[in-house]
PDB file of C-alpha atoms in Angstrom:
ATOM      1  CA  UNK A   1      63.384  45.978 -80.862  1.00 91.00           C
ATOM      2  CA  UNK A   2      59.933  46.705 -79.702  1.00 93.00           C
ATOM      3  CA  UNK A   3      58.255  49.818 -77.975  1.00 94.00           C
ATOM      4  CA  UNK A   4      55.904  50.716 -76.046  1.00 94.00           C
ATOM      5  CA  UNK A   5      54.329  54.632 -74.945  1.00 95.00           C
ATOM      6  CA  UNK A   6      54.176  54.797 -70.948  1.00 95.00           C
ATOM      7  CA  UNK A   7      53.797  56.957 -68.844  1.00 93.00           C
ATOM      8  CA  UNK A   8      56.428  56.811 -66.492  1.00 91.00           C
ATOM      9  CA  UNK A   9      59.346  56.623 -69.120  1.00 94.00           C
ATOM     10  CA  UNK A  10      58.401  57.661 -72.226  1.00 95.00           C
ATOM     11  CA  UNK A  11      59.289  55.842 -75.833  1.00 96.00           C
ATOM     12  CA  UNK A  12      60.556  52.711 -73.973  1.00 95.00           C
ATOM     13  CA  UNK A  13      62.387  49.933 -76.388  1.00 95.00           C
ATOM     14  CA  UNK A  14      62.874  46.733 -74.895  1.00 95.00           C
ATOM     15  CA  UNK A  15      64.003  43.217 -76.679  1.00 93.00           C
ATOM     16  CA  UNK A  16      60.741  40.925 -76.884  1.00 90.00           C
ATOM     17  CA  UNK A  17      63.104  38.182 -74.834  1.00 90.00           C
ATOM     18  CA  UNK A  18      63.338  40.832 -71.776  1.00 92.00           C
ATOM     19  CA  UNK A  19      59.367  40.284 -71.234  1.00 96.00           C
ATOM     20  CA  UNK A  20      58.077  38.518 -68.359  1.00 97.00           C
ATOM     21  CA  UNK A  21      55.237  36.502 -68.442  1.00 98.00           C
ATOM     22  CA  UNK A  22      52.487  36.240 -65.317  1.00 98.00           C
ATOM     23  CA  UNK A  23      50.074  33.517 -66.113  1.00 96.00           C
ATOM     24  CA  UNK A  24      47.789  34.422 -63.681  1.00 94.00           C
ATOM     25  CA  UNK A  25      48.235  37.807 -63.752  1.00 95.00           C
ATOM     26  CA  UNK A  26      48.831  39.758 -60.577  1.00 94.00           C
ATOM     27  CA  UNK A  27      46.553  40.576 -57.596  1.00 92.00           C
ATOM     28  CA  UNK A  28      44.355  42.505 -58.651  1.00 93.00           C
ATOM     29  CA  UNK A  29      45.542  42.987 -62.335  1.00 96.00           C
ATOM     30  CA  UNK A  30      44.883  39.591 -63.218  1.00 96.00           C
ATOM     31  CA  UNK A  31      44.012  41.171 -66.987  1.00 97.00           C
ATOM     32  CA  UNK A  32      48.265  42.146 -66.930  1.00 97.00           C
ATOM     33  CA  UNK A  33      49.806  39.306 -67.662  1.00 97.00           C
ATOM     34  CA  UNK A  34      53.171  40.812 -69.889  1.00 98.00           C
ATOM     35  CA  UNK A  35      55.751  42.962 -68.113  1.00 98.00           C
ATOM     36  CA  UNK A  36      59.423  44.104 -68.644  1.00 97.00           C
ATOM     37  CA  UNK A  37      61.911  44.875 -65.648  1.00 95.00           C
ATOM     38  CA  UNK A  38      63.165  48.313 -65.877  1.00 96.00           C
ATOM     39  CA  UNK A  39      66.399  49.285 -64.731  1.00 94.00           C
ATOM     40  CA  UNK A  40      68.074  52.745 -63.655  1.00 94.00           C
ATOM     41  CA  UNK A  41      71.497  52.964 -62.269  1.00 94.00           C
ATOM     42  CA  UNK A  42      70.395  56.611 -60.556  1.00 94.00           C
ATOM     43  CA  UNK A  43      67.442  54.913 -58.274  1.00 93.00           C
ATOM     44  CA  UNK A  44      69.371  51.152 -58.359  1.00 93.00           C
ATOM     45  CA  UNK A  45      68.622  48.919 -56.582  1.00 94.00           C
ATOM     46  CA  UNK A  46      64.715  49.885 -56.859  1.00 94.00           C
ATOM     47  CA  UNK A  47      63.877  48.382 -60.670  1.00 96.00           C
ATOM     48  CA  UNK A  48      60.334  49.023 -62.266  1.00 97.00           C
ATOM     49  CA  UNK A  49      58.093  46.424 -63.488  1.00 97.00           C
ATOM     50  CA  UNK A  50      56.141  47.882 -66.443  1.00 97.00           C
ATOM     51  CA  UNK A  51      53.058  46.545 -67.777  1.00 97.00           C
ATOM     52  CA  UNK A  52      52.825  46.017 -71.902  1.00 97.00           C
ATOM     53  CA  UNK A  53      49.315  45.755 -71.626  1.00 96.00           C
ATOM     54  CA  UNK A  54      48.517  48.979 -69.374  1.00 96.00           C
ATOM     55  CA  UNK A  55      50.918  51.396 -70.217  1.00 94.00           C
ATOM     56  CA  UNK A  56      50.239  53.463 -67.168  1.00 95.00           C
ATOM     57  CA  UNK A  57      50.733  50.278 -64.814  1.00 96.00           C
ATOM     58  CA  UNK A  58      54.034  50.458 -63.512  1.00 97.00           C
ATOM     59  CA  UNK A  59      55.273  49.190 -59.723  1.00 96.00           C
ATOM     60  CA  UNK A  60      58.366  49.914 -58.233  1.00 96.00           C
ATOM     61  CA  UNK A  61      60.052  46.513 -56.939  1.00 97.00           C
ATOM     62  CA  UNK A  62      63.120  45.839 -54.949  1.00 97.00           C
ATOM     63  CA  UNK A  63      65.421  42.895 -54.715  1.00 95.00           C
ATOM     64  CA  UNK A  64      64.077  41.330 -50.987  1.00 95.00           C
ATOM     65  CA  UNK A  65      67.423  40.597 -49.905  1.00 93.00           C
ATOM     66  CA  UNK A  66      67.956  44.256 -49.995  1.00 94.00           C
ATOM     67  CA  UNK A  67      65.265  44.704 -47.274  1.00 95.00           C
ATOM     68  CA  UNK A  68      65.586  41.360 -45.902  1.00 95.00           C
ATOM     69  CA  UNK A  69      68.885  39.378 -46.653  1.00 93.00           C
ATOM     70  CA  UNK A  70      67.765  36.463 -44.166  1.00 94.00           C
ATOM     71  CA  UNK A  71      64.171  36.165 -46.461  1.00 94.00           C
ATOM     72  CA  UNK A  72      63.307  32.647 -46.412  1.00 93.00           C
ATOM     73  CA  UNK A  73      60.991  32.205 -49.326  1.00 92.00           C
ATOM     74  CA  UNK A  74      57.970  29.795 -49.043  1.00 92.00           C
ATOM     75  CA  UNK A  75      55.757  29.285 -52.331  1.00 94.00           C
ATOM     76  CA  UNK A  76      52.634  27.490 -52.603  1.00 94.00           C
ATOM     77  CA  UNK A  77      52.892  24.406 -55.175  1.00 95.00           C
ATOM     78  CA  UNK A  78      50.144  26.144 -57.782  1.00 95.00           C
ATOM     79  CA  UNK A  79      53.538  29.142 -57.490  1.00 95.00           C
ATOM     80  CA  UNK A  80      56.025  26.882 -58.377  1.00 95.00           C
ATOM     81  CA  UNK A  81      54.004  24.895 -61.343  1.00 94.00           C
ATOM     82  CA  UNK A  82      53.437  28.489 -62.978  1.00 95.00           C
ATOM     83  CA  UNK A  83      56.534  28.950 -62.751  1.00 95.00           C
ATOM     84  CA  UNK A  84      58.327  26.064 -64.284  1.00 93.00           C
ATOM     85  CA  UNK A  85      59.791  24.355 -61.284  1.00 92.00           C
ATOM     86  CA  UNK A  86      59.716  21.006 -59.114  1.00 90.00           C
ATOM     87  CA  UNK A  87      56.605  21.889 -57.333  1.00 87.00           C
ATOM     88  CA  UNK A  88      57.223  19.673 -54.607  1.00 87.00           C
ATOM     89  CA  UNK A  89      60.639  21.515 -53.087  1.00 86.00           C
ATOM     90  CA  UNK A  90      61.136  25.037 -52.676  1.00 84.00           C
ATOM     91  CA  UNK A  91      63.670  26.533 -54.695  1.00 81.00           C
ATOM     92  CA  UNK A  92      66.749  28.031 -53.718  1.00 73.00           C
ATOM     93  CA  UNK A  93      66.869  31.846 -54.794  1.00 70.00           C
ATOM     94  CA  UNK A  94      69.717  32.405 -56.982  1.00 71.00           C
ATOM     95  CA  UNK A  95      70.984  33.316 -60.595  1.00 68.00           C
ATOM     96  CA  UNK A  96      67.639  31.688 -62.354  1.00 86.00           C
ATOM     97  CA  UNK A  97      64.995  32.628 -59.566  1.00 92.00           C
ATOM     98  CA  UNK A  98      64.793  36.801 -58.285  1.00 93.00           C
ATOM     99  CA  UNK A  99      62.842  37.435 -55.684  1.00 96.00           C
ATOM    100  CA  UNK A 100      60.916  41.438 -55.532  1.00 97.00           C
ATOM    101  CA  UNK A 101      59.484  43.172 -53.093  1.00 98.00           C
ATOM    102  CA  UNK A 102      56.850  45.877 -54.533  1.00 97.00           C
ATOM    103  CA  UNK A 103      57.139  48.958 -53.024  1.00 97.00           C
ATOM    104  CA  UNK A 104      54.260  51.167 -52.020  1.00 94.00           C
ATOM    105  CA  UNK A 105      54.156  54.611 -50.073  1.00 85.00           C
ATOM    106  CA  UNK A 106      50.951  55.787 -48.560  1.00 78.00           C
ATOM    107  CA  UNK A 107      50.340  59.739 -48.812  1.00 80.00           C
ATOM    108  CA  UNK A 108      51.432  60.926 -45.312  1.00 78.00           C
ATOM    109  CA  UNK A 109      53.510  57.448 -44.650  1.00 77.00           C
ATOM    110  CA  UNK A 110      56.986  55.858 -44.940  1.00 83.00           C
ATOM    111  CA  UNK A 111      57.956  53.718 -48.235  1.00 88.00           C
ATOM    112  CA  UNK A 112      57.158  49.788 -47.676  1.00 95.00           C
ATOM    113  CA  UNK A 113      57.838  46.577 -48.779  1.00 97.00           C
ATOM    114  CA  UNK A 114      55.734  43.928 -49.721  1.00 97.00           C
ATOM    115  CA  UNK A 115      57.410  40.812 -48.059  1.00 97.00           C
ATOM    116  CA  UNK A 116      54.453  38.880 -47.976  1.00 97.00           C
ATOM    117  CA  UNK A 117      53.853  38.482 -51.507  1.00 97.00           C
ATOM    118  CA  UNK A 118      57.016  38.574 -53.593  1.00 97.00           C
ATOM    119  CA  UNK A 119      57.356  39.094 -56.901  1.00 98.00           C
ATOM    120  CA  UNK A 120      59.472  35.593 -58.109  1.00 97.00           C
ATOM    121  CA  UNK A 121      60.686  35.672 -61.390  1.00 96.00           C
ATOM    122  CA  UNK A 122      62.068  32.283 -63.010  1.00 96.00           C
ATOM    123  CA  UNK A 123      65.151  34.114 -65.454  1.00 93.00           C
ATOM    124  CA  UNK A 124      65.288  30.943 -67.691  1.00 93.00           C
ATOM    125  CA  UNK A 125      61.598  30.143 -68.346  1.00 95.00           C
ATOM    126  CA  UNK A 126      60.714  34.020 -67.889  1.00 96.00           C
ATOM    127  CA  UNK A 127      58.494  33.568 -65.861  1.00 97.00           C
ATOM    128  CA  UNK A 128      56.431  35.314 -62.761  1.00 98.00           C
ATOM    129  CA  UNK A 129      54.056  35.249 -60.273  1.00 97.00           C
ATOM    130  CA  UNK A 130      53.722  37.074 -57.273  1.00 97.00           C
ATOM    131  CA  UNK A 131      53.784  34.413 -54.799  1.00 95.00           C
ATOM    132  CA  UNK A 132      51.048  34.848 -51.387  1.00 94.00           C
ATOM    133  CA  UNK A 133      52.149  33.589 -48.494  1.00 93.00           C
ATOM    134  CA  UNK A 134      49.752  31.268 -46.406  1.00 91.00           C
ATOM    135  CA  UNK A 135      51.365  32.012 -43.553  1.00 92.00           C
ATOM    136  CA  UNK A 136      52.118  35.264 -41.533  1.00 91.00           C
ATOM    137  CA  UNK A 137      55.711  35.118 -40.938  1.00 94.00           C
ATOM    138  CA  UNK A 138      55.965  38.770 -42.836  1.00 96.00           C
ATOM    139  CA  UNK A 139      54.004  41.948 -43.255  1.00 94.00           C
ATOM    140  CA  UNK A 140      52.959  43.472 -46.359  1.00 94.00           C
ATOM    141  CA  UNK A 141      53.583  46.596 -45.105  1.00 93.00           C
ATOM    142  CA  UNK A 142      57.084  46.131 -44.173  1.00 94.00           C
ATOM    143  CA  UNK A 143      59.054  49.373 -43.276  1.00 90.00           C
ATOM    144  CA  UNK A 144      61.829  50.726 -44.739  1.00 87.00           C
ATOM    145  CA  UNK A 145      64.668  52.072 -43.741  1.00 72.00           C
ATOM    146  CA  UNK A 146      65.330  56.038 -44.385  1.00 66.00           C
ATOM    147  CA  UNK A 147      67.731  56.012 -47.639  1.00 63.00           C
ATOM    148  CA  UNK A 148      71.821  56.150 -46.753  1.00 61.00           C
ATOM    149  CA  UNK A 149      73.031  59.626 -47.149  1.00 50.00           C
ATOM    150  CA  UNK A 150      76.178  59.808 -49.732  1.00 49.00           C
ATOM    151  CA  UNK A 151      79.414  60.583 -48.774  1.00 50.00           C
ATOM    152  CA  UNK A 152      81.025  63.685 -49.553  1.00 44.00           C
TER     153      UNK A 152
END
């Protein structure tokens, strides 16, 4: 099993077929190109996706159809070649293909969701790119809603 220091978790150990490979990197981290999905039933259904290469690089993701279960996902041909597929249909989002939102907070504001660039991760090939929309259809800076409270 291999390891890796970080910051956010500690001693991690993942199994080298869990990686995720980005061959173009991401947005600005074009240098990261290796990450493994990080899961925690206490914050579920937020996952992490940790970089190998930067061991302080770490984004918190969501599945979109938790924000969004009507998402319609639209990827550029270039998306879909990195990733594997047909690149001249788009494909459905299912048990091979997840779709993320990244999450970001700013200092004084509410928790967002990135739902114009996804995260899309082919299961089967393992791999991801984070997939810019040419059109406008969605903000990057989509709010969320204030978490449920539990029941008592």
């Amino acid at each position: 099993m291999a390891q890796i220091l970080t910051r956010q978790f500690g001693l991690l150990e993942f199994e080298a077929s869990a990686v995720v490979e980005f061959p173009a990197g991401l947005p600005g981290f074009e240098d990261q190109t290796r990450f493994v999905l990080v899961e925690r039933p206490a914050v579920a259904p937020v996952v992490f996706l940790q970089s190998l290469g930067l061991p302080q690089l770490c984004f918190l993701a969501v599945p979109i159809a938790e924000v969004d279960p009507a998402y319609n996902l639209a990827m550029t041909p270039e998306d879909l070649r990195q990733l594997g597929l047909d690149d001249q249909r788009q494909p459905p989002q299912g048990d091979e293909l997840v779709c993320l939102a990244l999450l970001s907070a700013a200092e004084d504001g509410p928790l967002t969701a990135n739902l114009l660039a996804p995260v899309v991760i082919n299961l089967r090939a393992r791999l991801a790119v984070q997939a810019v929309r040419m059109d406008s259809r969605y903000s990057h800076l989509h709010p969320l809603p204030p978490p449920k409270a539990a029941c008592s």
